[in-house]
Amino acid sequence: DTGVSQDPRHKITKRGQNVTFRCDPISEHNRLYWYRQTLGQGPEFLTYFQNEAQLEKSRLLSDRFSAERPKGSFSTLEIQRTEQGDSAMYLCASSPPTQYAHEAFFGQGTRLTVV
Amino acid sequence: RKEVEQDPGPFNVPEGATVAFNCTYSNSASQSFFWYRQDCRKEPKLLMSVYSSGNEDGRFTAQLNRASQYISLLIRDSKLSDSATYLCVVNMPYSSASKIIFGSGTRLSIRP
């Protein structure tokens, strides 16, 4: 499968624990996005990488959230000291290095439940 | 004001009906526009891109009105399988920290 892959697909954690999610984009894609989606809402932009550079970070991303893309390939999203409000679907998407905007391809997401 | 706004619906229409959704965006410099479809508990998938001249793909027609900053999606002869959430997507200009912004989605339910 050469699509965007995310791991794990599901994560249940206790409040206060740290969690880390991984995203492997489509190999030739240099742009990588993280979104968070709660029930009944569209995906909310969290952060964006172009190669290894994190170009933008949403105000939604508190200090407990950090994302990396160390070699411009896979990316990780870490949430420290999880809270119940962090429960959501975390979606990763990638898009190719075209001059003009191109569609984003999504992974199947990581569903986080904080208990 | 949200960067991308949609009517959340739900739209509940009979099979065979024509249904239309609108979406407005706030940044006049936005250059690329898309409609995505999302089924329950699945990831969003591209339905169609939206071009300035308008484009049609089978029963689906997308249009862009730059002057009024809105895009639309028209579905003709709706099928039961069209039931889903339709997400309006806008991409900021390439020269900035380009980001893809989603609307909150419009829920469509087609009844037999």
GROMACS .gro file of C-alpha atoms in nm:
model
  227
    1ASP     CA    1   0.000   0.000   0.000
    2THR     CA    2   0.161   0.329  -0.109
    3GLY     CA    3  -0.087   0.564   0.055
    4VAL     CA    4  -0.048   0.768   0.374
    5SER     CA    5  -0.024   0.542   0.675
    6GLN     CA    6  -0.080   0.627   1.039
    7ASP     CA    7   0.005   0.431   1.347
    8PRO     CA    8  -0.159   0.338   1.574
    9ARG     CA    9  -0.513   0.333   1.440
   10HIS     CA   10  -0.658   0.349   1.790
   11LYS     CA   11  -0.513   0.461   2.120
   12ILE     CA   12  -0.675   0.459   2.463
   13THR     CA   13  -0.479   0.633   2.733
   14LYS     CA   14  -0.528   0.755   3.085
   15ARG     CA   15  -0.545   1.126   3.152
   16GLY     CA   16  -0.201   1.267   3.220
   17GLN     CA   17  -0.013   1.015   3.007
   18ASN     CA   18   0.194   1.107   2.702
   19VAL     CA   19   0.110   0.965   2.361
   20THR     CA   20   0.292   0.971   2.027
   21PHE     CA   21   0.146   0.912   1.684
   22ARG     CA   22   0.332   0.843   1.364
   23CYS     CA   23   0.252   0.935   1.006
   24ASP     CA   24   0.425   0.803   0.695
   25PRO     CA   25   0.333   1.017   0.395
   26ILE     CA   26   0.335   0.913   0.032
   27SER     CA   27   0.704   0.888  -0.052
   28GLU     CA   28   0.741   1.170  -0.305
   29HIS     CA   29   0.524   1.414  -0.110
   30ASN     CA   30   0.713   1.697   0.059
   31ARG     CA   31   0.414   1.857   0.232
   32LEU     CA   32   0.267   1.699   0.542
   33TYR     CA   33  -0.029   1.818   0.748
   34TRP     CA   34  -0.175   1.722   1.083
   35TYR     CA   35  -0.543   1.777   1.160
   36ARG     CA   36  -0.770   1.701   1.451
   37GLN     CA   37  -1.133   1.607   1.399
   38THR     CA   38  -1.408   1.572   1.657
   39LEU     CA   39  -1.754   1.434   1.597
   40GLY     CA   40  -1.965   1.651   1.372
   41GLN     CA   41  -1.682   1.888   1.284
   42GLY     CA   42  -1.455   1.919   0.987
   43PRO     CA   43  -1.081   1.855   1.026
   44GLU     CA   44  -0.911   2.140   1.217
   45PHE     CA   45  -0.566   2.239   1.099
   46LEU     CA   46  -0.293   2.174   1.358
   47THR     CA   47   0.039   2.208   1.181
   48TYR     CA   48   0.214   2.186   0.847
   49PHE     CA   49   0.558   2.074   0.729
   50GLN     CA   50   0.733   2.139   0.405
   51ASN     CA   51   1.013   1.884   0.400
   52GLU     CA   52   1.156   1.894   0.753
   53ALA     CA   53   1.057   2.254   0.825
   54GLN     CA   54   0.750   2.317   1.038
   55LEU     CA   55   0.606   2.621   0.862
   56GLU     CA   56   0.295   2.685   1.060
   57LYS     CA   57   0.142   2.581   1.388
   58SER     CA   58  -0.217   2.649   1.482
   59ARG     CA   59  -0.311   2.830   1.800
   60LEU     CA   60  -0.510   2.514   1.871
   61LEU     CA   61  -0.177   2.344   1.934
   62SER     CA   62  -0.099   2.412   2.298
   63ASP     CA   63   0.244   2.370   2.453
   64ARG     CA   64   0.152   2.010   2.528
   65PHE     CA   65   0.153   1.931   2.158
   66SER     CA   66   0.467   1.893   1.953
   67ALA     CA   67   0.524   1.766   1.602
   68GLU     CA   68   0.842   1.673   1.424
   69ARG     CA   69   0.949   1.561   1.083
   70PRO     CA   70   1.323   1.509   1.136
   71LYS     CA   71   1.432   1.390   0.792
   72GLY     CA   72   1.149   1.524   0.587
   73SER     CA   73   0.991   1.182   0.562
   74PHE     CA   74   0.774   1.045   0.843
   75SER     CA   75   0.631   1.271   1.112
   76THR     CA   76   0.539   1.227   1.476
   77LEU     CA   77   0.281   1.410   1.683
   78GLU     CA   78   0.326   1.395   2.058
   79ILE     CA   79   0.072   1.500   2.318
   80GLN     CA   80   0.202   1.537   2.670
   81ARG     CA   81  -0.011   1.519   2.984
   82THR     CA   82  -0.320   1.421   2.788
   83GLU     CA   83  -0.657   1.566   2.884
   84GLN     CA   84  -1.005   1.436   2.810
   85GLY     CA   85  -1.053   1.720   2.566
   86ASP     CA   86  -0.773   1.574   2.354
   87SER     CA   87  -0.998   1.282   2.259
   88ALA     CA   88  -1.043   1.307   1.884
   89MET     CA   89  -0.938   1.163   1.550
   90TYR     CA   90  -0.591   1.282   1.449
   91LEU     CA   91  -0.553   1.287   1.074
   92CYS     CA   92  -0.234   1.317   0.873
   93ALA     CA   93  -0.228   1.420   0.509
   94SER     CA   94   0.040   1.473   0.249
   95SER     CA   95   0.061   1.649  -0.086
   96PRO     CA   96   0.324   1.664  -0.361
   97PRO     CA   97   0.574   1.942  -0.439
   98THR     CA   98   0.374   2.117  -0.710
   99GLN     CA   99   0.389   2.490  -0.768
  100TYR     CA  100   0.019   2.528  -0.722
  101ALA     CA  101  -0.185   2.368  -0.453
  102HIS     CA  102  -0.265   2.008  -0.502
  103GLU     CA  103  -0.511   1.786  -0.326
  104ALA     CA  104  -0.410   1.636   0.004
  105PHE     CA  105  -0.420   1.261   0.057
  106PHE     CA  106  -0.525   1.144   0.398
  107GLY     CA  107  -0.428   0.855   0.617
  108GLN     CA  108  -0.697   0.663   0.800
  109GLY     CA  109  -0.629   0.853   1.119
  110THR     CA  110  -0.547   0.771   1.478
  111ARG     CA  111  -0.846   0.774   1.709
  112LEU     CA  112  -0.742   0.887   2.056
  113THR     CA  113  -0.957   0.826   2.361
  114VAL     CA  114  -0.845   0.979   2.690
  115VAL     CA  115  -1.011   0.821   2.992
  116ARG     CA  116  -1.524   3.495   1.098
  117LYS     CA  117  -1.418   3.140   1.011
  118GLU     CA  118  -1.182   3.102   0.719
  119VAL     CA  119  -1.414   2.853   0.550
  120GLU     CA  120  -1.784   2.835   0.630
  121GLN     CA  121  -2.044   2.581   0.532
  122ASP     CA  122  -2.404   2.513   0.623
  123PRO     CA  123  -2.377   2.205   0.847
  124GLY     CA  124  -2.710   2.066   0.734
  125PRO     CA  125  -2.827   1.800   0.755
  126PHE     CA  126  -2.981   1.798   0.412
  127ASN     CA  127  -3.233   1.517   0.390
  128VAL     CA  128  -3.353   1.468   0.032
  129PRO     CA  129  -3.525   1.189  -0.162
  130GLU     CA  130  -3.337   0.972  -0.404
  131GLY     CA  131  -3.325   1.132  -0.747
  132ALA     CA  132  -3.341   1.488  -0.617
  133THR     CA  133  -3.096   1.762  -0.698
  134VAL     CA  134  -2.916   1.918  -0.405
  135ALA     CA  135  -2.670   2.206  -0.384
  136PHE     CA  136  -2.423   2.317  -0.119
  137ASN     CA  137  -2.245   2.648  -0.087
  138CYS     CA  138  -1.928   2.735   0.093
  139THR     CA  139  -1.776   3.077   0.159
  140TYR     CA  140  -1.412   3.159   0.224
  141SER     CA  141  -1.260   3.466   0.383
  142ASN     CA  142  -0.919   3.502   0.216
  143SER     CA  143  -0.952   3.657  -0.127
  144ALA     CA  144  -0.599   3.544  -0.216
  145SER     CA  145  -0.693   3.176  -0.190
  146GLN     CA  146  -0.607   2.996  -0.508
  147SER     CA  147  -0.716   2.636  -0.491
  148PHE     CA  148  -1.046   2.488  -0.394
  149PHE     CA  149  -1.171   2.136  -0.350
  150TRP     CA  150  -1.469   1.934  -0.240
  151TYR     CA  151  -1.395   1.630  -0.027
  152ARG     CA  152  -1.631   1.357   0.078
  153GLN     CA  153  -1.614   1.192   0.418
  154ASP     CA  154  -1.805   0.882   0.513
  155CYS     CA  155  -1.880   0.807   0.876
  156ARG     CA  156  -1.562   0.720   1.068
  157LYS     CA  157  -1.351   0.729   0.751
  158GLU     CA  158  -1.087   0.970   0.629
  159PRO     CA  159  -1.177   1.250   0.387
  160LYS     CA  160  -1.129   1.173   0.018
  161LEU     CA  161  -1.114   1.410  -0.274
  162LEU     CA  162  -1.440   1.436  -0.463
  163MET     CA  163  -1.337   1.702  -0.711
  164SER     CA  164  -1.126   2.010  -0.760
  165VAL     CA  165  -1.299   2.340  -0.830
  166TYR     CA  166  -1.178   2.545  -1.124
  167SER     CA  167  -1.256   2.905  -1.212
  168SER     CA  168  -1.439   2.795  -1.522
  169GLY     CA  169  -1.647   2.545  -1.330
  170ASN     CA  170  -1.619   2.173  -1.378
  171GLU     CA  171  -1.846   1.876  -1.405
  172ASP     CA  172  -1.788   1.511  -1.324
  173GLY     CA  173  -2.090   1.297  -1.401
  174ARG     CA  174  -2.369   1.399  -1.167
  175PHE     CA  175  -2.149   1.644  -0.980
  176THR     CA  176  -2.086   2.007  -1.078
  177ALA     CA  177  -1.856   2.244  -0.891
  178GLN     CA  178  -1.839   2.618  -0.943
  179LEU     CA  179  -1.626   2.899  -0.810
  180ASN     CA  180  -1.732   3.261  -0.770
  181ARG     CA  181  -1.421   3.461  -0.684
  182ALA     CA  182  -1.603   3.795  -0.666
  183SER     CA  183  -1.834   3.669  -0.394
  184GLN     CA  184  -1.579   3.426  -0.251
  185TYR     CA  185  -1.788   3.116  -0.257
  186ILE     CA  186  -1.780   2.775  -0.414
  187SER     CA  187  -2.070   2.545  -0.477
  188LEU     CA  188  -2.137   2.177  -0.534
  189LEU     CA  189  -2.441   2.052  -0.720
  190ILE     CA  190  -2.543   1.688  -0.712
  191ARG     CA  191  -2.801   1.578  -0.967
  192ASP     CA  192  -3.008   1.259  -0.961
  193SER     CA  193  -2.887   1.183  -0.610
  194LYS     CA  194  -2.824   0.822  -0.508
  195LEU     CA  195  -2.843   0.655  -0.170
  196SER     CA  196  -2.466   0.615  -0.188
  197ASP     CA  197  -2.424   0.993  -0.197
  198SER     CA  198  -2.512   1.006   0.173
  199ALA     CA  199  -2.201   1.145   0.340
  200THR     CA  200  -2.049   1.463   0.474
  201TYR     CA  201  -1.919   1.700   0.209
  202LEU     CA  202  -1.623   1.913   0.308
  203CYS     CA  203  -1.531   2.239   0.140
  204VAL     CA  204  -1.154   2.285   0.125
  205VAL     CA  205  -0.952   2.597   0.050
  206ASN     CA  206  -0.577   2.621   0.001
  207MET     CA  207  -0.393   2.939   0.091
  208PRO     CA  208  -0.150   3.094  -0.159
  209TYR     CA  209   0.171   2.904  -0.228
  210SER     CA  210   0.395   3.194  -0.132
  211SER     CA  211   0.273   3.190   0.226
  212ALA     CA  212   0.285   2.905   0.470
  213SER     CA  213   0.044   2.720   0.249
  214LYS     CA  214  -0.216   2.536   0.444
  215ILE     CA  215  -0.526   2.348   0.356
  216ILE     CA  216  -0.830   2.462   0.552
  217PHE     CA  217  -1.150   2.262   0.582
  218GLY     CA  218  -1.502   2.378   0.641
  219SER     CA  219  -1.699   2.201   0.909
  220GLY     CA  220  -1.881   1.994   0.649
  221THR     CA  221  -2.235   1.960   0.522
  222ARG     CA  222  -2.415   1.639   0.605
  223LEU     CA  223  -2.624   1.489   0.329
  224SER     CA  224  -2.870   1.208   0.378
  225ILE     CA  225  -3.049   1.056   0.080
  226ARG     CA  226  -3.370   0.871   0.161
  227PRO     CA  227  -3.529   0.601  -0.058
   0.00000   0.00000   0.00000
